[in-house]
Amino acid sequence: MKNSHKMPSVKYIFVTGGVASSLGKGIISSSIGKLLQSRGYKVTIQKLDPYINIDPGTLNPYEHGECFVTQDGAETDLDLGHYERFLDVPTSHANSVTTGKVYQEVISKERRGDYLGKTVQVIPHITDEIKRRILLLGNRNKVNVVIIEIGGTVGDIESLPYIEVVRQLRYELGAGQVAVVHLTLVPYLSAAGELKTKPTQHSVKMLLEEGVQPDVLVLRTEKKLSEDIRRKVALFCNVDKESVVESVDVFTIYEVPLKMLEQKLDETLLKKLNLEPDTQPQLDDWREFVNKLHHPEKTVSIALVGKYVELPDAYKSIVESFVHAGVSNNCKVNVSRIHAAGLTETNIAEKLKGFQGIMVAPGFGERGFSGKILAAQYARENNIPFFGVCLGMQVAVVEFARNVLGLKDAHSTEMEHATQHPVIDLMEQQKGITEKGGTMRLGAYPCRLKKGSKAQTTYGREEILERHRHRYEFNNHYLNDFEQAGMKASGFNPETGLVEIIEIPSHRWYIGTQFHPEYSSTVLHPHPLFVGFVKAALNSEQ
Ligand code: GLN
């Protein structure tokens, strides 16, 4: 590892947020990570979420957007998706901490008697457990820098123990080991024609009350900050002027690292952490990606048929995978989210008219199922490139069973327990499981691809590893019938025979995957199936 002789210990950068939520702490954390990584440092990013759920796996996507799944099967906040897409390194269970997990651990220790009769309290027991998880990640992953994003907004009751941890760690680890980046909003008041810094001042004051002086302020703003404003913020918030960084709205999140680099945020942080910024950032690939993103040669329109369409974050990784795949096809992918529940036999042709590709999204439950069936049928019958992900693959299977095999009441037992033809059925290992949290088939499993299949030629390999989040599977009892009629299984789990991929070879491009390819698409490694799907869509004539 470059520079490792200069780094005897792990450094920690905390990213906190103030004034408002949704300012993009995840993107700022990822951007800082990218810049340090591009200088040769080994970096990981951890998310601390102050909510009491153990993980977001049981949360409705309308609450917190998509649930991201790591290789080792953790159900996590969608920010971990950003970390992976920016850094191109996998995250794990250890990268995601919630108040629920922290309390669960402390309470089970208490029940075991580990505290030897002591009163168990937020300080020190909860804060110690949070610190343990932060330090463990740094030491176990042999990284130079851990970036820790604290969810929520400073001033929230539930985030207090996390801010206290920042205070303690800075004190315990000593000077130059910890840096704090605080992200706030500088609103523009059009009536006054002015940018306002007071909310930032208040937010920093709140952090100070909790014992933490930020080292760097990143200010989200719609308009560029004048020198005057920077000076004012620096003066009132006790930071030097170079440590006031603006984050103006940009065309794409992938531009943020470059904007931060222009303002030397990485250098400023390295100096604060007593690391010599003597290497130059290597960002050629990244710049090329952003450049292509700005200058697409064509556009392609994809219909994303799902049930959480009102909230863009519900399909975050899918939308980002299309961005990556678009760049690798030199095109812009316009993804239109279509409400499955609004699709009927009479409007399907009109609703899906003009789309060059149709994707049916992952999901759970009955709502919108019949609309998804119609979308899969429409794509199949009209030779429009189709990509079904997880539930989307299951929908394709049910549709084929009903309309090609003539099994009129074929269904998934998730939707219709008593169906005569359970072409999608609960996995054997899932029978008897009653708890909802963390009990699905989760994380990466190997899959063997059939030589010569569309899936295999698209990947260019025969062995793949893909991430999962499901309870139901293709019912192999019907496999022969499907294959005879033209829908082939082209990917299997080598140990269990579970069907991981289905495809229709006579169709232009019709693939369904039981796994979630969107979790492993990154800027520098777009997912082959997304790339292939977009390419097929570009070539389709509709
Ligand atoms: N509901 C389906 C299952 O549990 C699909 C899950 C998904 O799309 N992630 O198998």
Coordinates of C-alpha atoms and ligand atoms in Angstrom, one line a residue:
M1 CA 0.0 0.0 0.0
K2 CA 1.4 3.3 -1.1
N3 CA 2.3 5.7 1.8
S4 CA 1.5 3.1 4.4
H5 CA 4.8 3.7 6.2
K6 CA 3.5 7.2 6.9
M7 CA 0.2 5.9 8.4
P8 CA 0.8 4.1 11.6
S9 CA -2.9 4.2 12.5
V10 CA -6.3 4.4 11.0
K11 CA -7.8 7.9 10.5
Y12 CA -11.5 8.7 11.0
I13 CA -13.5 11.3 9.1
F14 CA -17.0 11.9 10.4
V15 CA -19.6 13.4 8.2
T16 CA -22.6 15.0 10.0
G17 CA -25.5 17.0 8.6
G18 CA -27.3 20.1 9.7
V19 CA -30.2 22.4 8.9
A20 CA -32.1 20.0 6.7
S21 CA -32.2 16.3 5.7
S22 CA -31.6 15.1 2.2
L23 CA -28.6 17.4 1.6
G24 CA -26.6 14.5 0.2
K25 CA -24.3 13.3 3.1
G26 CA -24.0 10.0 1.4
I27 CA -22.7 11.6 -1.8
I28 CA -20.3 13.9 0.1
S29 CA -19.0 10.9 2.1
S30 CA -18.6 8.9 -1.1
S31 CA -16.9 11.8 -2.9
I32 CA -14.4 12.2 -0.1
G33 CA -13.8 8.5 -0.1
K34 CA -13.3 8.6 -3.9
L35 CA -10.8 11.5 -3.7
L36 CA -8.7 9.8 -1.0
Q37 CA -8.9 6.5 -2.8
S38 CA -7.7 8.1 -6.0
R39 CA -4.6 9.2 -4.1
G40 CA -3.8 5.7 -3.1
Y41 CA -5.4 5.5 0.3
K42 CA -7.4 2.5 1.3
V43 CA -10.8 3.7 2.4
T44 CA -14.1 2.3 3.7
I45 CA -17.3 4.1 4.6
Q46 CA -19.6 3.3 7.4
K47 CA -23.2 4.5 7.9
L48 CA -24.5 5.1 11.4
D49 CA -28.3 5.3 11.4
P50 CA -30.0 6.6 14.5
Y51 CA -33.3 4.8 14.0
I52 CA -34.3 1.9 16.2
N53 CA -35.0 -0.7 13.5
I54 CA -32.3 -3.3 13.4
D55 CA -31.9 -2.7 9.7
P56 CA -34.0 -1.2 6.9
G57 CA -35.0 -4.7 5.7
T58 CA -38.4 -4.4 7.3
L59 CA -39.0 -0.8 6.3
N60 CA -41.4 0.1 3.5
P61 CA -39.4 1.7 0.7
Y62 CA -41.6 4.8 1.0
E63 CA -40.0 5.3 4.4
H64 CA -36.3 5.3 3.5
G65 CA -36.1 4.3 -0.2
E66 CA -34.5 1.2 -1.4
C67 CA -33.0 -1.4 0.9
F68 CA -29.5 -2.1 -0.3
V69 CA -28.0 -5.6 0.1
T70 CA -24.3 -6.3 0.7
Q71 CA -22.4 -9.3 -0.6
D72 CA -22.4 -10.8 2.9
G73 CA -26.2 -10.4 3.1
A74 CA -26.8 -7.3 5.2
E75 CA -29.9 -5.3 4.4
T76 CA -28.8 -1.8 4.6
D77 CA -29.4 1.9 4.0
L78 CA -29.3 2.9 0.3
D79 CA -26.2 5.1 1.0
L80 CA -24.2 1.9 1.1
G81 CA -25.1 1.6 -2.6
H82 CA -23.5 5.0 -3.2
Y83 CA -20.4 4.0 -1.3
E84 CA -20.0 0.9 -3.5
R85 CA -20.8 2.6 -6.7
F86 CA -18.2 5.3 -6.0
L87 CA -15.5 3.3 -4.4
D88 CA -15.9 0.0 -6.3
V89 CA -15.2 -1.9 -3.0
P90 CA -17.8 -4.1 -1.4
T91 CA -19.3 -3.1 2.0
S92 CA -20.5 -5.6 4.6
H93 CA -22.6 -6.0 7.7
A94 CA -19.9 -4.1 9.6
N95 CA -20.4 -1.0 7.4
S96 CA -24.0 -0.5 8.6
V97 CA -24.8 0.4 12.2
T98 CA -28.2 1.3 13.6
T99 CA -29.4 2.2 17.0
G100 CA -31.4 -1.0 16.9
K101 CA -28.2 -3.1 16.4
V102 CA -26.3 -1.2 19.1
Y103 CA -29.1 -1.6 21.7
Q104 CA -29.7 -5.2 20.8
E105 CA -26.0 -6.0 21.5
V106 CA -25.9 -4.0 24.8
I107 CA -29.2 -5.6 26.0
S108 CA -28.0 -9.1 25.3
K109 CA -24.7 -8.4 27.1
E110 CA -26.7 -7.1 30.0
R111 CA -28.9 -10.3 30.0
R112 CA -25.7 -12.4 29.9
G113 CA -24.5 -10.6 33.0
D114 CA -21.5 -9.1 31.2
Y115 CA -21.9 -5.7 33.0
L116 CA -21.4 -7.3 36.4
G117 CA -24.1 -5.6 38.2
K118 CA -23.5 -2.1 36.8
T119 CA -26.3 0.2 35.8
V120 CA -26.4 0.1 32.0
Q121 CA -26.5 3.6 30.5
V122 CA -26.4 5.5 27.2
I123 CA -23.0 6.8 28.3
P124 CA -20.8 4.8 28.5
H125 CA -22.4 1.6 27.4
I126 CA -24.2 2.6 24.3
T127 CA -21.5 5.0 23.2
D128 CA -18.9 2.3 23.9
E129 CA -20.7 -0.1 21.6
I130 CA -20.9 2.5 18.8
K131 CA -17.2 3.2 19.2
R132 CA -16.4 -0.5 19.2
R133 CA -18.1 -0.9 15.8
I134 CA -16.3 2.1 14.3
L135 CA -12.9 1.0 15.5
L136 CA -13.5 -2.6 14.6
L137 CA -14.2 -1.7 11.0
G138 CA -11.0 0.4 10.7
N139 CA -8.8 -2.3 12.2
R140 CA -10.4 -5.3 10.6
N141 CA -10.5 -4.0 7.1
K142 CA -6.8 -2.8 7.2
V143 CA -7.8 0.6 5.8
N144 CA -6.1 3.9 6.1
V145 CA -9.2 6.0 6.5
V146 CA -12.7 5.2 7.7
I147 CA -15.4 7.7 6.7
I148 CA -18.3 7.6 9.0
E149 CA -21.6 9.1 7.9
I150 CA -24.0 9.9 10.7
G151 CA -27.6 9.7 9.5
G152 CA -30.2 12.3 10.5
T153 CA -29.6 15.9 11.4
V154 CA -27.6 17.4 14.2
G155 CA -30.0 18.4 17.0
D156 CA -32.2 15.3 16.6
I157 CA -32.6 13.6 20.0
E158 CA -31.8 10.2 18.5
S159 CA -28.5 11.3 17.1
L160 CA -27.1 12.6 20.3
P161 CA -25.2 9.5 21.3
Y162 CA -23.5 9.4 17.9
I163 CA -22.3 13.0 18.2
E164 CA -21.1 12.2 21.7
V165 CA -19.0 9.4 20.2
V166 CA -17.4 11.8 17.8
R167 CA -16.5 14.0 20.7
Q168 CA -15.1 11.1 22.7
L169 CA -13.1 9.6 19.8
R170 CA -11.5 12.9 19.0
Y171 CA -10.4 13.1 22.6
E172 CA -9.3 9.5 22.9
L173 CA -7.5 9.1 19.6
G174 CA -5.7 12.4 19.9
A175 CA -4.9 15.2 17.5
G176 CA -4.7 14.5 13.8
Q177 CA -6.6 11.2 14.0
V178 CA -10.2 12.5 13.6
A179 CA -11.7 15.1 11.3
V180 CA -15.3 16.2 11.2
V181 CA -17.0 17.4 8.1
H182 CA -20.4 19.1 8.6
L183 CA -22.8 19.5 5.7
T184 CA -25.4 22.2 5.9
L185 CA -27.6 24.3 3.7
V186 CA -27.2 27.9 2.7
P187 CA -30.6 28.8 1.4
Y188 CA -31.2 31.5 -1.2
L189 CA -34.0 34.0 -0.4
S190 CA -35.1 35.3 -3.8
A191 CA -37.2 38.1 -2.2
A192 CA -34.0 39.4 -0.5
G193 CA -31.8 38.3 -3.3
E194 CA -29.4 36.8 -0.8
L195 CA -27.8 33.6 0.4
K196 CA -28.4 33.1 4.1
T197 CA -25.8 31.7 6.4
K198 CA -27.7 31.9 9.7
P199 CA -29.0 28.4 9.6
T200 CA -25.5 27.1 9.2
Q201 CA -24.3 29.2 12.1
H202 CA -27.0 27.8 14.2
S203 CA -26.3 24.3 13.2
V204 CA -22.6 24.6 14.0
K205 CA -23.6 26.2 17.3
M206 CA -25.7 23.1 18.1
L207 CA -22.7 20.8 17.2
L208 CA -20.6 22.9 19.5
E209 CA -23.1 22.6 22.3
E210 CA -22.7 18.8 21.9
G211 CA -19.0 19.2 22.2
V212 CA -17.9 18.9 18.6
Q213 CA -16.1 21.6 16.5
P214 CA -16.3 20.8 12.8
D215 CA -13.1 21.0 10.8
V216 CA -14.7 21.5 7.5
L217 CA -18.0 22.9 6.4
V218 CA -19.6 21.8 3.2
L219 CA -22.4 24.1 2.2
R220 CA -25.1 23.0 -0.1
T221 CA -26.3 25.9 -2.1
E222 CA -28.2 26.7 -5.3
K223 CA -25.9 29.7 -6.1
K224 CA -22.2 30.1 -5.9
L225 CA -20.8 31.4 -2.6
S226 CA -19.0 34.7 -2.7
E227 CA -15.7 35.2 -0.9
D228 CA -17.5 37.3 1.5
I229 CA -19.9 34.6 2.5
R230 CA -17.0 32.1 2.9
R231 CA -15.2 34.6 5.1
K232 CA -18.3 35.2 7.2
V233 CA -19.0 31.5 7.7
A234 CA -15.4 30.8 8.5
L235 CA -15.4 33.6 11.1
F236 CA -18.6 32.7 12.8
C237 CA -18.0 28.9 12.8
N238 CA -14.3 28.9 13.8
V239 CA -13.0 27.2 10.7
D240 CA -10.4 28.5 8.2
K241 CA -11.5 29.8 4.9
E242 CA -10.2 26.9 2.9
S243 CA -12.3 24.7 5.0
V244 CA -15.5 26.3 3.8
V245 CA -16.5 24.3 0.7
E246 CA -19.5 24.9 -1.5
S247 CA -21.6 22.1 -3.0
V248 CA -23.6 23.7 -5.7
D249 CA -26.4 21.6 -7.3
V250 CA -24.8 19.7 -10.2
F251 CA -26.0 17.8 -13.2
T252 CA -25.0 14.4 -11.8
I253 CA -23.9 13.1 -8.4
Y254 CA -20.8 11.7 -10.1
E255 CA -19.5 15.2 -10.7
V256 CA -19.4 15.9 -6.9
P257 CA -15.9 14.4 -6.3
L258 CA -14.6 16.6 -9.1
K259 CA -16.2 19.7 -7.6
M260 CA -14.8 18.8 -4.2
L261 CA -11.3 18.3 -5.8
E262 CA -11.5 21.8 -7.4
Q263 CA -11.9 23.2 -3.9
K264 CA -9.1 20.9 -2.5
L265 CA -11.4 19.3 0.0
D266 CA -9.2 16.2 0.0
E267 CA -6.0 18.2 0.6
T268 CA -7.6 20.1 3.4
L269 CA -8.7 16.9 5.1
L270 CA -5.4 15.2 4.6
K271 CA -3.6 18.1 6.3
K272 CA -6.0 18.0 9.2
L273 CA -5.2 14.3 9.6
N274 CA -1.5 14.9 9.4
L275 CA -1.2 13.0 6.1
E276 CA 1.0 14.5 3.4
P277 CA -1.0 15.2 0.3
D278 CA 2.1 14.3 -1.8
T279 CA 0.3 12.0 -4.3
Q280 CA -1.8 13.3 -7.1
P281 CA -5.4 12.0 -7.5
Q282 CA -5.8 9.5 -10.3
L283 CA -9.2 10.3 -11.7
D284 CA -8.9 9.8 -15.4
D285 CA -11.4 7.0 -15.7
W286 CA -13.8 8.9 -13.5
R287 CA -13.5 12.1 -15.5
E288 CA -14.0 10.2 -18.7
F289 CA -17.2 8.7 -17.3
V290 CA -18.5 12.1 -16.3
N291 CA -17.6 13.5 -19.6
K292 CA -19.5 10.8 -21.5
L293 CA -22.4 11.3 -19.2
H294 CA -22.5 14.9 -20.3
H295 CA -22.3 14.1 -24.0
P296 CA -24.5 11.2 -24.9
E297 CA -24.8 10.4 -28.6
K298 CA -28.3 9.0 -28.4
T299 CA -31.1 8.5 -26.0
V300 CA -33.1 5.4 -25.2
S301 CA -36.3 5.1 -23.2
I302 CA -37.0 2.4 -20.7
A303 CA -40.2 1.8 -18.8
L304 CA -39.6 0.7 -15.2
V305 CA -42.8 -1.0 -14.1
G306 CA -43.1 -1.2 -10.4
K307 CA -45.2 -0.3 -7.4
Y308 CA -43.1 2.4 -5.5
V309 CA -43.0 4.7 -8.5
E310 CA -43.7 8.0 -6.6
L311 CA -40.4 7.8 -4.8
P312 CA -37.4 7.8 -7.0
D313 CA -35.2 6.5 -4.2
A314 CA -37.2 3.3 -4.0
Y315 CA -35.3 2.0 -7.1
K316 CA -32.1 3.9 -6.5
S317 CA -29.6 1.1 -7.5
I318 CA -31.6 0.3 -10.6
V319 CA -31.7 3.9 -11.7
E320 CA -28.0 4.3 -11.1
S321 CA -27.3 1.0 -13.0
F322 CA -29.0 2.5 -16.0
V323 CA -26.8 5.6 -15.7
H324 CA -23.7 3.4 -15.8
A325 CA -25.0 1.2 -18.6
G326 CA -26.0 4.3 -20.6
V327 CA -22.5 5.7 -20.4
S328 CA -21.0 2.4 -21.6
N329 CA -23.4 2.5 -24.6
N330 CA -22.7 6.2 -25.2
C331 CA -26.3 7.0 -24.6
K332 CA -28.7 8.6 -22.1
V333 CA -31.2 6.3 -20.6
N334 CA -34.5 7.9 -19.9
V335 CA -36.1 5.8 -17.2
S336 CA -39.9 6.3 -16.9
R337 CA -41.4 4.9 -13.8
I338 CA -44.8 3.3 -14.5
H339 CA -47.3 2.4 -11.9
A340 CA -48.1 -1.3 -12.3
A341 CA -51.4 -0.8 -10.6
G342 CA -52.5 1.6 -13.3
L343 CA -52.0 -0.9 -16.2
T344 CA -55.0 -2.7 -17.7
E345 CA -55.6 -4.8 -20.7
T346 CA -57.2 -1.8 -22.4
N347 CA -54.4 0.8 -21.7
I348 CA -51.3 -1.4 -21.8
A349 CA -50.4 -0.7 -25.4
E350 CA -50.9 3.0 -25.0
K351 CA -49.0 3.2 -21.7
L352 CA -46.0 1.2 -23.0
K353 CA -46.0 2.8 -26.4
G354 CA -42.6 4.1 -27.6
F355 CA -40.5 2.5 -24.9
Q356 CA -37.5 0.6 -26.3
G357 CA -37.1 -1.6 -23.3
I358 CA -39.3 -2.7 -20.4
M359 CA -38.1 -3.6 -16.9
V360 CA -40.3 -5.1 -14.3
A361 CA -39.0 -4.1 -10.9
P362 CA -38.4 -6.2 -7.7
G363 CA -41.0 -6.1 -5.1
F364 CA -43.3 -7.8 -2.6
G365 CA -47.0 -8.5 -2.4
E366 CA -50.0 -8.5 -4.6
R367 CA -50.5 -4.8 -5.4
G368 CA -49.8 -4.2 -9.1
F369 CA -49.1 -7.8 -9.9
S370 CA -51.6 -8.1 -12.7
G371 CA -50.2 -4.9 -14.3
K372 CA -46.7 -6.4 -14.2
I373 CA -48.0 -9.5 -15.9
L374 CA -49.5 -7.4 -18.6
A375 CA -46.2 -5.5 -19.0
A376 CA -44.2 -8.8 -19.3
Q377 CA -46.7 -10.2 -21.8
Y378 CA -46.6 -7.0 -23.9
A379 CA -42.8 -7.1 -24.0
R380 CA -42.8 -10.8 -24.9
E381 CA -45.4 -10.6 -27.6
N382 CA -44.1 -7.4 -29.2
N383 CA -40.4 -8.5 -29.1
I384 CA -39.5 -5.5 -27.0
P385 CA -36.3 -6.0 -24.8
F386 CA -37.4 -7.1 -21.4
F387 CA -35.6 -7.4 -18.1
G388 CA -37.2 -8.7 -15.0
V389 CA -35.4 -8.4 -11.7
C390 CA -36.4 -10.7 -8.8
L391 CA -40.1 -10.3 -8.6
G392 CA -39.9 -9.1 -12.2
M393 CA -38.4 -12.5 -13.2
Q394 CA -41.1 -14.3 -11.2
V395 CA -43.8 -12.2 -13.0
A396 CA -42.2 -13.3 -16.4
V397 CA -42.5 -16.9 -15.3
V398 CA -46.1 -16.6 -14.2
E399 CA -47.0 -14.8 -17.4
F400 CA -45.4 -17.4 -19.6
A401 CA -47.1 -20.2 -17.7
R402 CA -50.5 -18.6 -18.1
N403 CA -50.3 -17.4 -21.7
V404 CA -47.9 -19.9 -23.3
L405 CA -48.3 -23.1 -21.3
G406 CA -52.0 -22.4 -20.9
L407 CA -51.9 -22.9 -17.1
K408 CA -54.6 -20.3 -16.6
D409 CA -54.4 -20.0 -12.8
A410 CA -50.6 -20.3 -12.6
H411 CA -49.3 -18.0 -9.9
S412 CA -46.7 -17.4 -7.2
T413 CA -47.7 -18.8 -3.9
E414 CA -46.7 -15.4 -2.4
M415 CA -49.8 -14.0 -4.0
E416 CA -52.1 -17.0 -4.2
H417 CA -51.4 -19.6 -1.7
A418 CA -53.9 -22.1 -3.1
T419 CA -53.0 -21.9 -6.7
Q420 CA -53.3 -25.1 -8.8
H421 CA -50.0 -24.3 -10.5
P422 CA -47.4 -22.8 -8.1
V423 CA -44.8 -22.0 -10.8
I424 CA -43.2 -19.8 -8.2
D425 CA -43.1 -21.3 -4.8
L426 CA -41.7 -20.7 -1.3
M427 CA -38.1 -22.0 -1.0
E428 CA -37.8 -25.1 1.1
Q429 CA -35.5 -23.4 3.6
Q430 CA -38.1 -20.6 4.1
K431 CA -40.8 -22.9 5.2
G432 CA -41.4 -22.5 8.9
I433 CA -39.7 -19.1 9.1
T434 CA -42.1 -16.7 10.8
E435 CA -39.8 -13.7 11.7
K436 CA -39.6 -11.1 9.0
G437 CA -36.3 -9.3 9.8
G438 CA -33.2 -10.6 8.0
T439 CA -34.7 -14.0 7.2
M440 CA -34.8 -13.9 3.4
R441 CA -32.2 -15.6 1.1
L442 CA -29.8 -12.7 1.3
G443 CA -26.5 -11.8 -0.2
A444 CA -24.2 -13.3 -2.8
Y445 CA -24.6 -16.8 -4.1
P446 CA -22.8 -18.4 -7.0
C447 CA -24.6 -19.1 -10.2
R448 CA -23.5 -21.2 -13.2
L449 CA -24.5 -20.0 -16.6
K450 CA -25.4 -22.3 -19.5
K451 CA -22.9 -22.1 -22.2
G452 CA -24.1 -20.3 -25.3
S453 CA -27.1 -18.7 -23.5
K454 CA -27.8 -15.0 -23.8
A455 CA -26.9 -14.6 -20.2
Q456 CA -23.6 -16.4 -20.6
T457 CA -22.6 -14.5 -23.7
T458 CA -23.6 -11.2 -22.1
Y459 CA -21.4 -11.9 -19.0
G460 CA -18.7 -13.5 -21.1
R461 CA -18.2 -16.0 -18.2
E462 CA -19.8 -19.1 -16.9
E463 CA -19.5 -18.6 -13.2
I464 CA -21.0 -15.5 -11.6
L465 CA -21.7 -14.3 -8.0
E466 CA -24.8 -12.2 -7.5
R467 CA -26.8 -10.8 -4.6
H468 CA -30.2 -11.9 -3.5
R469 CA -33.2 -10.8 -1.5
H470 CA -36.1 -13.2 -1.8
R471 CA -38.1 -16.0 -0.3
Y472 CA -39.7 -17.5 -3.4
E473 CA -38.1 -19.4 -6.3
F474 CA -38.9 -21.0 -9.7
N475 CA -40.6 -24.3 -9.1
N476 CA -38.3 -26.8 -10.9
H477 CA -41.2 -29.3 -11.2
Y478 CA -42.3 -27.2 -14.2
L479 CA -38.9 -26.6 -15.7
N480 CA -39.2 -29.2 -18.5
D481 CA -42.6 -27.7 -19.7
F482 CA -41.1 -24.2 -19.8
E483 CA -38.0 -25.3 -21.7
Q484 CA -40.1 -27.2 -24.2
A485 CA -42.3 -24.1 -24.8
G486 CA -39.3 -21.8 -25.3
M487 CA -38.5 -20.2 -21.9
K488 CA -35.1 -21.6 -20.8
A489 CA -33.3 -21.6 -17.5
S490 CA -29.9 -20.3 -18.2
G491 CA -28.4 -19.8 -14.8
F492 CA -28.6 -22.2 -11.8
N493 CA -27.2 -22.3 -8.3
P494 CA -24.6 -25.0 -8.6
E495 CA -25.4 -26.6 -5.3
T496 CA -29.2 -26.5 -5.1
G497 CA -30.3 -26.3 -8.7
L498 CA -32.3 -23.1 -7.9
V499 CA -33.1 -21.3 -11.2
E500 CA -31.3 -18.0 -11.1
I501 CA -32.0 -16.8 -14.7
I502 CA -34.6 -17.4 -17.3
E503 CA -34.6 -16.3 -20.9
I504 CA -36.5 -16.6 -24.1
P505 CA -33.9 -17.4 -26.9
S506 CA -36.3 -16.7 -29.7
H507 CA -37.0 -13.2 -28.4
R508 CA -34.8 -10.2 -29.1
W509 CA -33.7 -9.8 -25.5
Y510 CA -35.9 -11.3 -22.7
I511 CA -34.1 -12.1 -19.4
G512 CA -35.3 -12.4 -15.9
T513 CA -33.0 -12.8 -12.9
Q514 CA -33.8 -14.1 -9.5
F515 CA -30.9 -12.1 -8.1
H516 CA -30.4 -8.3 -8.1
P517 CA -27.8 -7.2 -10.6
E518 CA -28.4 -3.6 -9.7
Y519 CA -26.6 -4.0 -6.4
S520 CA -23.3 -4.7 -8.0
S521 CA -23.2 -2.1 -10.8
T522 CA -20.6 0.6 -10.2
V523 CA -19.3 3.6 -12.2
L524 CA -16.2 1.8 -13.3
H525 CA -17.8 -1.6 -13.6
P526 CA -21.3 -1.3 -15.1
H527 CA -23.3 -4.5 -14.8
P528 CA -23.1 -6.6 -18.0
L529 CA -26.9 -7.4 -18.0
F530 CA -27.8 -3.7 -17.7
V531 CA -25.3 -2.9 -20.5
G532 CA -26.7 -5.7 -22.6
F533 CA -30.3 -4.7 -22.0
V534 CA -29.6 -1.0 -22.9
K535 CA -27.8 -2.1 -26.0
A536 CA -30.7 -4.3 -27.1
A537 CA -33.1 -1.4 -26.3
L538 CA -31.0 0.9 -28.5
N539 CA -31.2 -1.5 -31.3
S540 CA -34.9 -2.2 -31.0
E541 CA -37.1 -0.6 -33.6
Q542 CA -40.2 0.5 -31.7
Ligands
GLN1 N1 -41.4 -11.1 -3.3 C1 -40.5 -12.0 -4.0 C2 -39.8 -13.0 -3.2 O1 -39.7 -12.8 -2.0 C3 -39.5 -11.1 -4.8 C4 -38.6 -10.4 -3.9 C5 -37.9 -9.3 -4.6 O2 -38.3 -8.8 -5.7 N2 -36.8 -8.7 -4.0 O3 -39.3 -14.0 -3.6

